[in-house]
PDB file of C-alpha atoms and ligand atoms in Angstrom:
ATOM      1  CA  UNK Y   1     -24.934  21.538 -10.410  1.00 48.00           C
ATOM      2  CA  UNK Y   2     -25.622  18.716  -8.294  1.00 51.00           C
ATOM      3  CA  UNK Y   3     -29.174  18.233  -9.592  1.00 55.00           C
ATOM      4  CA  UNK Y   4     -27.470  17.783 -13.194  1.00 78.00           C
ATOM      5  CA  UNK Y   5     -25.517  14.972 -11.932  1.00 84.00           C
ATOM      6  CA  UNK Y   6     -27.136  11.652 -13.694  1.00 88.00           C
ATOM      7  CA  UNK Y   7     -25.959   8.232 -11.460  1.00 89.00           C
ATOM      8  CA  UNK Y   8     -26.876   5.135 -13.639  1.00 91.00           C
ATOM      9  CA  UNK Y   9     -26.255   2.241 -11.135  1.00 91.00           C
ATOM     10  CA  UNK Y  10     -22.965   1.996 -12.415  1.00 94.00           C
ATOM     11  CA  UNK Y  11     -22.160   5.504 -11.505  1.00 95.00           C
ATOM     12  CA  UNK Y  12     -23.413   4.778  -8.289  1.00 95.00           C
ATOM     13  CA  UNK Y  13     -21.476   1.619  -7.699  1.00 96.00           C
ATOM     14  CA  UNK Y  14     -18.362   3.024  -8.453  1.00 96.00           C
ATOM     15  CA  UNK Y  15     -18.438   6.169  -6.431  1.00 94.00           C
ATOM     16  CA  UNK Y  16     -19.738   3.909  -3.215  1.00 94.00           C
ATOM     17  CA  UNK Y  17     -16.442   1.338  -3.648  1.00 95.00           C
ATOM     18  CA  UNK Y  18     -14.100   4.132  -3.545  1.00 94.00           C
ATOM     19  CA  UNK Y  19     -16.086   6.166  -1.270  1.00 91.00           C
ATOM     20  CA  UNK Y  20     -16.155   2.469   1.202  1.00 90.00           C
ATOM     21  CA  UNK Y  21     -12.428   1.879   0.169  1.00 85.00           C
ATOM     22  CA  UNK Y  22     -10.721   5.769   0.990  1.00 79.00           C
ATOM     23  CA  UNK Y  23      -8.078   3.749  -1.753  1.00 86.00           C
ATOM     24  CA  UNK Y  24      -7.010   5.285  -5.174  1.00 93.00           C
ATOM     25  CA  UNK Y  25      -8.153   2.567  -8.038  1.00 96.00           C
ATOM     26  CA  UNK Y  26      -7.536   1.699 -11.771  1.00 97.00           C
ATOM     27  CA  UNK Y  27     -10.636   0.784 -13.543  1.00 98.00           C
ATOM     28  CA  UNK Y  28      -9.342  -2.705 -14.057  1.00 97.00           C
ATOM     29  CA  UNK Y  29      -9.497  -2.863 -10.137  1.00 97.00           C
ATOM     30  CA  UNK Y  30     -12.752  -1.077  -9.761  1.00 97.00           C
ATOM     31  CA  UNK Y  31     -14.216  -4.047 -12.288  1.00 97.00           C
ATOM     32  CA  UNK Y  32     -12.560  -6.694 -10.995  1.00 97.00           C
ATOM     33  CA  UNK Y  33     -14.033  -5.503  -7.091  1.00 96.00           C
ATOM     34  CA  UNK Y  34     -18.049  -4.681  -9.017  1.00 96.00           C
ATOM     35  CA  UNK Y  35     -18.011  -7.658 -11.467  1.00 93.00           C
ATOM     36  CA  UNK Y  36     -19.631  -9.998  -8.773  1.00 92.00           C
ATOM     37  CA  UNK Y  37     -22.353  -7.663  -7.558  1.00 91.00           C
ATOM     38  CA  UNK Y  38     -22.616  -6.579 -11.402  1.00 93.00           C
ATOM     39  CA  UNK Y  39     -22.179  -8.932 -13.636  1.00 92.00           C
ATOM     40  CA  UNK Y  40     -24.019  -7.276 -16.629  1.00 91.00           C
ATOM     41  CA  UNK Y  41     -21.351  -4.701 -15.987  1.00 94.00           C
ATOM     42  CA  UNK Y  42     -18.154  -4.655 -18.600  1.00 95.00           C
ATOM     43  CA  UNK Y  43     -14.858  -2.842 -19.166  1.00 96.00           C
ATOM     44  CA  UNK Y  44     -15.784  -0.053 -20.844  1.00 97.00           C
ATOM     45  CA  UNK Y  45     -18.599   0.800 -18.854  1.00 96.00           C
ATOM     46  CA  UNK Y  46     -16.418   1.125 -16.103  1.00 97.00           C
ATOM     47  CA  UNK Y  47     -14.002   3.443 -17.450  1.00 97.00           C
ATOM     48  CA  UNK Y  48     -16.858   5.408 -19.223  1.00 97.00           C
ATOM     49  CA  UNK Y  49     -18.532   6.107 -15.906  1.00 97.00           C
ATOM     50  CA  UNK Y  50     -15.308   6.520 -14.382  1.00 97.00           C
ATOM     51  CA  UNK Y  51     -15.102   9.344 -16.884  1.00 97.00           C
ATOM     52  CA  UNK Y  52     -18.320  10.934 -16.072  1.00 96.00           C
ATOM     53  CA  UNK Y  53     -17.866  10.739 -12.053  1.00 95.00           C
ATOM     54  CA  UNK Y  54     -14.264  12.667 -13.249  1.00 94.00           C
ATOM     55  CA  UNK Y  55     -15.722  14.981 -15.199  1.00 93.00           C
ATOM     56  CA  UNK Y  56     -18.734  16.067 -12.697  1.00 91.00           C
ATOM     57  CA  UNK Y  57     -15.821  16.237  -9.900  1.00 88.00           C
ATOM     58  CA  UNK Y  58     -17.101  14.113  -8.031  1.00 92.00           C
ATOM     59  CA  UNK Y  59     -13.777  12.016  -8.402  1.00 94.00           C
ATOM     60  CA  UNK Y  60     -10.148  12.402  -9.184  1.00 94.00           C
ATOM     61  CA  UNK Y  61      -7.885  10.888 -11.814  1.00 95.00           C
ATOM     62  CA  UNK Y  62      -4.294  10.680 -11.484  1.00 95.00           C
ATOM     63  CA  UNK Y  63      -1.054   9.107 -12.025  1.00 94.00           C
ATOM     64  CA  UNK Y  64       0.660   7.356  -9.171  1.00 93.00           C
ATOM     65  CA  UNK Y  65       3.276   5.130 -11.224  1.00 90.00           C
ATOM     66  CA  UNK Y  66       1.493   1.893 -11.112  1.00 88.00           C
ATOM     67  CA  UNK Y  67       0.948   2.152 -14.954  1.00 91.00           C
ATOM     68  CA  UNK Y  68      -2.360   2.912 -15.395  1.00 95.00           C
ATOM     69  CA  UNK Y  69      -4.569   6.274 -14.127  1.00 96.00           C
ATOM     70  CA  UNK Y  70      -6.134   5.851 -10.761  1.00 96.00           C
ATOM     71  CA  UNK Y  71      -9.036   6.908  -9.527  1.00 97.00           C
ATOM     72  CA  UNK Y  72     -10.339   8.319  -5.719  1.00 94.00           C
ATOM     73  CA  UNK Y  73     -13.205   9.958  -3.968  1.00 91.00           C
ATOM     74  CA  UNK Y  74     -12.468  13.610  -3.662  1.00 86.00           C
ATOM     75  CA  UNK Y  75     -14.474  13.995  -0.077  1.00 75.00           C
ATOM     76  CA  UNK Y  76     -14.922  17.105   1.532  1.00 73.00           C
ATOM     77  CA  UNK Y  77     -10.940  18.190   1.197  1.00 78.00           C
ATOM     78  CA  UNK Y  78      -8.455  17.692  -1.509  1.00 82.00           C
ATOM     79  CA  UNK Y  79      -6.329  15.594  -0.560  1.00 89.00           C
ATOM     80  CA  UNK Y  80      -2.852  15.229  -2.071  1.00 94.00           C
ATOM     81  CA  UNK Y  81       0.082  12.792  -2.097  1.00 95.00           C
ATOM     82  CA  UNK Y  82       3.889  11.966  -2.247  1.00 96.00           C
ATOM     83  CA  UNK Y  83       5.054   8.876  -4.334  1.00 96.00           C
ATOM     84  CA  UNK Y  84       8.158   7.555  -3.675  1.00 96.00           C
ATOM     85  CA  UNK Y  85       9.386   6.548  -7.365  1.00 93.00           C
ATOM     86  CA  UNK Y  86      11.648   4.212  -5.837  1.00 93.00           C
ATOM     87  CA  UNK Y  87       9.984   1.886  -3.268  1.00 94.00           C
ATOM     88  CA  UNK Y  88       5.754   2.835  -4.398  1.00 91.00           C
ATOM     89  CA  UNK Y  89       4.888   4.078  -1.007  1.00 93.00           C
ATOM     90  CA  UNK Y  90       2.284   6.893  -0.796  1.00 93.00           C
ATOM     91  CA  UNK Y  91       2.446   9.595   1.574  1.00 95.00           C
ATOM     92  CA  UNK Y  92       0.496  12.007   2.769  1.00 93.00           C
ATOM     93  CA  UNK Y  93       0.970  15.623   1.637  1.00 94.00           C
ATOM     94  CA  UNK Y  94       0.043  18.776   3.973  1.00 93.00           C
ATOM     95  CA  UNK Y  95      -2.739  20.401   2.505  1.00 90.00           C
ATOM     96  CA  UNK Y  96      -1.470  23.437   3.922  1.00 94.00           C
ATOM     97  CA  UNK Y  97       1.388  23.287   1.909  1.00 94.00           C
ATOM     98  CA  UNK Y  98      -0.799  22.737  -1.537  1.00 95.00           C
ATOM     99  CA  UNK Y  99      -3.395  25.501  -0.420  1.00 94.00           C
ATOM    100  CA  UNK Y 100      -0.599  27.984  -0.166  1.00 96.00           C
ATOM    101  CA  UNK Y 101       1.192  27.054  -3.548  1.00 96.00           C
ATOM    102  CA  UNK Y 102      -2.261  26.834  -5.026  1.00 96.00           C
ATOM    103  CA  UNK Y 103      -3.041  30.334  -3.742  1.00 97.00           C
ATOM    104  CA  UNK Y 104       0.193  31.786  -4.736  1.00 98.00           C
ATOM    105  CA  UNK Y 105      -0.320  30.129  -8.304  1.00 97.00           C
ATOM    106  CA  UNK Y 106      -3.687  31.927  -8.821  1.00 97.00           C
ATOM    107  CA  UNK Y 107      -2.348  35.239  -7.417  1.00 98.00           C
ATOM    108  CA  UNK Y 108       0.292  34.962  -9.852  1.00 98.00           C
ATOM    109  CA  UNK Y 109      -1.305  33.973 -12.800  1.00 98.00           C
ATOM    110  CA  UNK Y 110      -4.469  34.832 -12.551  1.00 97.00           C
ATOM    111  CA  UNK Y 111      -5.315  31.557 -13.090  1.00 97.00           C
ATOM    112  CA  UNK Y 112      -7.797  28.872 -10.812  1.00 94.00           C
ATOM    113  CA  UNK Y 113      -6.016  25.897 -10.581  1.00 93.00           C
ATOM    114  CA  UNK Y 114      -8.601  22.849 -10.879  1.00 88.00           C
ATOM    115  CA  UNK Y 115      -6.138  19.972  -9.995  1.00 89.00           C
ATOM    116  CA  UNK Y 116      -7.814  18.295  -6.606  1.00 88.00           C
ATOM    117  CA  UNK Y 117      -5.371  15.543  -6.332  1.00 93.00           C
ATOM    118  CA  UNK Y 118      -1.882  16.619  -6.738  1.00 94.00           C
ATOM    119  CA  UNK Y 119       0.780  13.768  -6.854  1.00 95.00           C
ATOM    120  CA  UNK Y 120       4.680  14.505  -6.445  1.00 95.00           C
ATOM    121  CA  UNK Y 121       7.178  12.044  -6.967  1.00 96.00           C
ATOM    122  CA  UNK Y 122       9.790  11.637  -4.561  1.00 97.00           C
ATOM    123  CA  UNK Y 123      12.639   9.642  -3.111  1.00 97.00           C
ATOM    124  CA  UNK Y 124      11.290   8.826   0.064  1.00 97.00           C
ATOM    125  CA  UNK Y 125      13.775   8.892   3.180  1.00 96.00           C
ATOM    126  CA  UNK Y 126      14.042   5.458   3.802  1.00 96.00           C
ATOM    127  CA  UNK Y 127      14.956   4.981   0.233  1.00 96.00           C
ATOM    128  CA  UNK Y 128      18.019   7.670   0.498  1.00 96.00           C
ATOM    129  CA  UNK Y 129      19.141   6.509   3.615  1.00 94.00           C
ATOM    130  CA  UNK Y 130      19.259   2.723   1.836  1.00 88.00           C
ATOM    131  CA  UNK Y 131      20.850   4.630  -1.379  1.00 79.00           C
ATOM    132  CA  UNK Y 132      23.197   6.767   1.136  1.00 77.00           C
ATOM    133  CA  UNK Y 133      24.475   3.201   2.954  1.00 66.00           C
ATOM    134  CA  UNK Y 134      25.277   1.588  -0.411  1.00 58.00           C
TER     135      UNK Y 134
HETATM  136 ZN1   ZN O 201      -5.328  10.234  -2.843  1.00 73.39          ZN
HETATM  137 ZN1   ZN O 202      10.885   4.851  -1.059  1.00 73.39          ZN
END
């Protein structure tokens, strides 16, 4: 599988700014951070490649609430989030709380669940406590 895995220097650039970054990116972001060292490189090549590195899992797509998809190294671990849909923040999710649900899923439905970057939107506490004050 690995051996199949074709990285153009584009590829390659891309995966090493989020790998450098550990931040999650929308491809206008990842061009805007490449175009100096690459300036051959353009728009669509970005989200192209972004594309392949998605599809060869060796990142994830998802959407935060910013607007647009974004985009993160996948590491060694999933690694999953909370957005609060109020103030933007990003938590943190327990992976031990994923792996079980994941696990329980698959039991269940005899299905494999391929999602390696699960986002839930929340209200965050410091947002209800504001909300509960009001
Ligand atoms: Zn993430
Ligand atoms: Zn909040």
């Amino acid at each position: 599988m690995q051996n199949s895995i074709r990285l153009t220097s584009a590829r390659k650039a891309i995966l090493d700014l989020l790998q450098s970054t550990h931040k999650h990116l929308t491809a206008q972001e990842v061009h805007k951070q490449l175009k100096d060292r690459l300036p051959s490189l353009n728009l669509s090549t970005v989200y192209r490649s972004l594309e392949y590195l998605v599809d060869h899992q060796l990142i994830s797509v998802s959407d935060m609430g910013v607007g647009s998809p974004v985009y993160a190294t996948l590491g060694d671990q999933p690694h999953h989030h909370l957005v609060c849909q109020n103030c933007h923040q990003i938590f943190d999710l327990d992976s031990g709380f994923v792996d079980d649900l994941f696990s329980k899923i698959e039991d269940r439905y005899q299905a494999k669940v391929v999602t390696n970057h699960l986002v839930l939107f929340v209200i965050c506490e410091n947002c209800r406590s504001k909300n509960r004050r009001n």
